PDB file of C-alpha atoms in Angstrom:
ATOM      1  CA  MET R  30       0.000   0.000   0.000  1.00 59.00           C
ATOM      2  CA  ASP R  31       2.907   2.312   0.711  1.00 66.00           C
ATOM      3  CA  ASP R  32       4.262   1.779  -2.829  1.00 68.00           C
ATOM      4  CA  LEU R  33       0.882   2.721  -4.262  1.00 70.00           C
ATOM      5  CA  LYS R  34       0.966   6.044  -2.413  1.00 70.00           C
ATOM      6  CA  ARG R  35       4.628   6.680  -3.213  1.00 71.00           C
ATOM      7  CA  LEU R  36       4.364   5.839  -6.910  1.00 76.00           C
ATOM      8  CA  GLY R  37       0.659   6.325  -7.547  1.00 81.00           C
ATOM      9  CA  LEU R  38       0.517  10.044  -6.797  1.00 82.00           C
ATOM     10  CA  PRO R  39       3.231  10.985  -9.323  1.00 83.00           C
ATOM     11  CA  PHE R  40       1.562   8.725 -11.903  1.00 85.00           C
ATOM     12  CA  ILE R  41      -1.838  10.338 -11.298  1.00 87.00           C
ATOM     13  CA  THR R  42      -0.146  13.736 -11.618  1.00 87.00           C
ATOM     14  CA  ILE R  43       1.159  12.735 -15.050  1.00 87.00           C
ATOM     15  CA  LEU R  44      -2.248  11.548 -16.196  1.00 89.00           C
ATOM     16  CA  LEU R  45      -4.194  14.548 -14.900  1.00 90.00           C
ATOM     17  CA  SER R  46      -1.747  17.112 -16.235  1.00 90.00           C
ATOM     18  CA  ALA R  47      -1.748  15.471 -19.676  1.00 89.00           C
ATOM     19  CA  LEU R  48      -5.554  15.464 -19.678  1.00 91.00           C
ATOM     20  CA  LEU R  49      -5.731  19.114 -18.570  1.00 91.00           C
ATOM     21  CA  VAL R  50      -3.274  20.259 -21.244  1.00 88.00           C
ATOM     22  CA  LYS R  51      -5.213  18.349 -23.897  1.00 90.00           C
ATOM     23  CA  LEU R  52      -8.546  19.825 -22.765  1.00 90.00           C
ATOM     24  CA  ILE R  53      -7.194  23.362 -22.574  1.00 89.00           C
ATOM     25  CA  ASN R  54      -5.632  23.117 -26.034  1.00 87.00           C
ATOM     26  CA  ARG R  55      -8.840  21.745 -27.486  1.00 89.00           C
ATOM     27  CA  PHE R  56     -11.505  23.916 -25.841  1.00 90.00           C
ATOM     28  CA  LEU R  57      -9.816  27.215 -24.911  1.00 86.00           C
ATOM     29  CA  VAL R  58      -8.940  29.284 -27.948  1.00 84.00           C
ATOM     30  CA  PHE R  59      -7.862  32.617 -26.520  1.00 86.00           C
ATOM     31  CA  SER R  60      -4.747  34.740 -26.820  1.00 87.00           C
ATOM     32  CA  PHE R  61      -3.562  33.666 -23.355  1.00 85.00           C
ATOM     33  CA  THR R  62      -3.928  29.905 -23.997  1.00 88.00           C
ATOM     34  CA  PRO R  63      -0.186  29.273 -24.726  1.00 88.00           C
ATOM     35  CA  THR R  64       0.738  31.113 -21.518  1.00 88.00           C
ATOM     36  CA  LEU R  65      -1.800  29.091 -19.550  1.00 90.00           C
ATOM     37  CA  VAL R  66      -0.514  25.828 -21.029  1.00 89.00           C
ATOM     38  CA  THR R  67       3.102  26.748 -20.235  1.00 89.00           C
ATOM     39  CA  PHE R  68       2.138  27.637 -16.662  1.00 90.00           C
ATOM     40  CA  LEU R  69       0.234  24.352 -16.315  1.00 91.00           C
ATOM     41  CA  ILE R  70       3.171  22.326 -17.648  1.00 90.00           C
ATOM     42  CA  VAL R  71       5.656  24.058 -15.317  1.00 91.00           C
ATOM     43  CA  THR R  72       3.342  23.555 -12.344  1.00 91.00           C
ATOM     44  CA  SER R  73       2.825  19.902 -13.239  1.00 91.00           C
ATOM     45  CA  LEU R  74       6.557  19.242 -13.560  1.00 91.00           C
ATOM     46  CA  PHE R  75       7.245  20.962 -10.236  1.00 91.00           C
ATOM     47  CA  LEU R  76       4.455  18.995  -8.541  1.00 90.00           C
ATOM     48  CA  PHE R  77       5.770  15.762 -10.079  1.00 89.00           C
ATOM     49  CA  GLY R  78       9.244  16.400  -8.634  1.00 88.00           C
ATOM     50  CA  TYR R  79       7.726  17.354  -5.295  1.00 88.00           C
ATOM     51  CA  LEU R  80       5.683  14.147  -5.124  1.00 86.00           C
ATOM     52  CA  LEU R  81       8.710  12.022  -5.993  1.00 84.00           C
ATOM     53  CA  ASN R  82      10.369  13.221  -2.802  1.00 81.00           C
ATOM     54  CA  LYS R  83       7.305  13.786  -0.598  1.00 68.00           C
ATOM     55  CA  THR R  84       7.265  10.453   1.218  1.00 58.00           C
ATOM     56  CA  ARG R  85      10.830  10.686   2.464  1.00 58.00           C
ATOM     57  CA  ASN R  86      11.668  12.131   5.846  1.00 64.00           C
ATOM     58  CA  ARG R  87      12.920  15.676   5.662  1.00 62.00           C
ATOM     59  CA  ARG R  88      16.622  15.885   6.190  1.00 64.00           C
ATOM     60  CA  ASN R  89      17.002  19.635   6.449  1.00 66.00           C
ATOM     61  CA  PRO R  90      14.155  21.965   7.427  1.00 70.00           C
ATOM     62  CA  GLY R  91      16.051  25.004   6.046  1.00 76.00           C
ATOM     63  CA  VAL R  92      14.287  27.533   3.859  1.00 85.00           C
ATOM     64  CA  PHE R  93      17.222  28.574   1.665  1.00 87.00           C
ATOM     65  CA  LYS R  94      16.900  25.624  -0.746  1.00 86.00           C
ATOM     66  CA  LYS R  95      13.161  26.216  -1.080  1.00 87.00           C
ATOM     67  CA  VAL R  96      13.639  29.891  -1.923  1.00 91.00           C
ATOM     68  CA  ILE R  97      16.336  29.100  -4.494  1.00 90.00           C
ATOM     69  CA  ALA R  98      14.153  26.393  -6.079  1.00 90.00           C
ATOM     70  CA  ILE R  99      11.189  28.777  -6.383  1.00 91.00           C
ATOM     71  CA  LEU R 100      13.338  31.621  -7.763  1.00 92.00           C
ATOM     72  CA  VAL R 101      14.959  29.381 -10.376  1.00 90.00           C
ATOM     73  CA  MET R 102      11.574  27.992 -11.380  1.00 90.00           C
ATOM     74  CA  VAL R 103       9.958  31.424 -11.719  1.00 91.00           C
ATOM     75  CA  LEU R 104      12.968  32.821 -13.620  1.00 89.00           C
ATOM     76  CA  LEU R 105      12.973  29.924 -16.092  1.00 87.00           C
ATOM     77  CA  MET R 106       9.195  30.066 -16.499  1.00 89.00           C
ATOM     78  CA  LEU R 107       9.233  33.797 -17.256  1.00 88.00           C
ATOM     79  CA  MET R 108      12.072  33.269 -19.722  1.00 86.00           C
ATOM     80  CA  GLN R 109      10.222  30.409 -21.381  1.00 84.00           C
ATOM     81  CA  MET R 110       7.052  32.512 -21.712  1.00 84.00           C
ATOM     82  CA  GLY R 111       9.046  35.393 -23.207  1.00 82.00           C
ATOM     83  CA  TYR R 112       8.247  37.946 -20.491  1.00 85.00           C
ATOM     84  CA  PHE R 113      11.794  38.185 -19.230  1.00 81.00           C
ATOM     85  CA  THR R 114      15.151  37.605 -20.892  1.00 80.00           C
ATOM     86  CA  LEU R 115      18.694  37.659 -19.664  1.00 80.00           C
ATOM     87  CA  PRO R 116      21.220  37.748 -22.520  1.00 82.00           C
ATOM     88  CA  PHE R 117      23.940  35.971 -20.545  1.00 82.00           C
ATOM     89  CA  MET R 118      21.493  33.171 -19.603  1.00 80.00           C
ATOM     90  CA  ALA R 119      20.522  32.727 -23.253  1.00 78.00           C
ATOM     91  CA  ASP R 120      24.207  32.587 -24.210  1.00 82.00           C
ATOM     92  CA  ALA R 121      24.932  30.078 -21.440  1.00 81.00           C
ATOM     93  CA  PHE R 122      21.986  27.903 -22.498  1.00 79.00           C
ATOM     94  CA  ASP R 123      23.204  27.968 -26.104  1.00 80.00           C
ATOM     95  CA  PHE R 124      26.769  27.146 -25.063  1.00 81.00           C
ATOM     96  CA  PHE R 125      25.733  24.152 -22.951  1.00 78.00           C
ATOM     97  CA  GLY R 126      23.011  23.034 -25.369  1.00 76.00           C
ATOM     98  CA  VAL R 127      20.179  23.488 -22.903  1.00 74.00           C
ATOM     99  CA  ASP R 128      16.796  23.206 -24.582  1.00 76.00           C
ATOM    100  CA  ALA R 129      13.214  22.598 -23.411  1.00 79.00           C
ATOM    101  CA  PHE R 130      13.927  19.002 -22.362  1.00 81.00           C
ATOM    102  CA  TYR R 131      16.659  20.021 -19.930  1.00 83.00           C
ATOM    103  CA  ILE R 132      14.653  22.969 -18.656  1.00 84.00           C
ATOM    104  CA  ASN R 133      11.825  20.535 -17.879  1.00 86.00           C
ATOM    105  CA  MET R 134      14.308  18.403 -15.976  1.00 88.00           C
ATOM    106  CA  ILE R 135      15.309  21.506 -13.979  1.00 88.00           C
ATOM    107  CA  TYR R 136      11.636  22.091 -13.088  1.00 90.00           C
ATOM    108  CA  ILE R 137      11.354  18.521 -11.795  1.00 90.00           C
ATOM    109  CA  PHE R 138      14.585  18.938  -9.834  1.00 90.00           C
ATOM    110  CA  CYS R 139      13.284  22.184  -8.303  1.00 88.00           C
ATOM    111  CA  GLY R 140      10.167  20.360  -7.121  1.00 89.00           C
ATOM    112  CA  TYR R 141      12.297  17.550  -5.713  1.00 87.00           C
ATOM    113  CA  LEU R 142      14.553  20.075  -3.989  1.00 85.00           C
ATOM    114  CA  PHE R 143      11.560  21.959  -2.582  1.00 86.00           C
ATOM    115  CA  ALA R 144      10.276  18.787  -0.890  1.00 83.00           C
ATOM    116  CA  ASP R 145      13.687  17.939   0.561  1.00 76.00           C
TER     117      ASP R 145
END
C-alpha cells in the first residue's frame, strides 16, 4: 500500500496534467492559452518532482533551498514565456546546449529540492 501512495501520486499527476493540457488546447482558444498551457506544464513538472520526494523524511528543514528552487523555477518560467530575458542566460543555455527538455528536468529537480 505504501508503494501505491509513493508511486501512484506521481503517476496520477502525469495523467491529470496530460488530460488538462489536452482539454485546454482543445476547448480554450484565446490569446492567453499558450501562456496558460506553459504555466500548467511548469506547475505539473514541479508537482511531479515534489511528489517524488514527498514520502521521504525531511533531512534539512532550512528555507534557503526552497527559496532558491522557487526563484529558479519562476525565472525559467518567465524566460520560457518570453516575459523576461537575460542575454547571458541565453548565451549560457546555447553554449551548454540546454533546450526545453533540460529545462523541464530543472523544473522537476526544483520540485524535488523543494520537498527535501
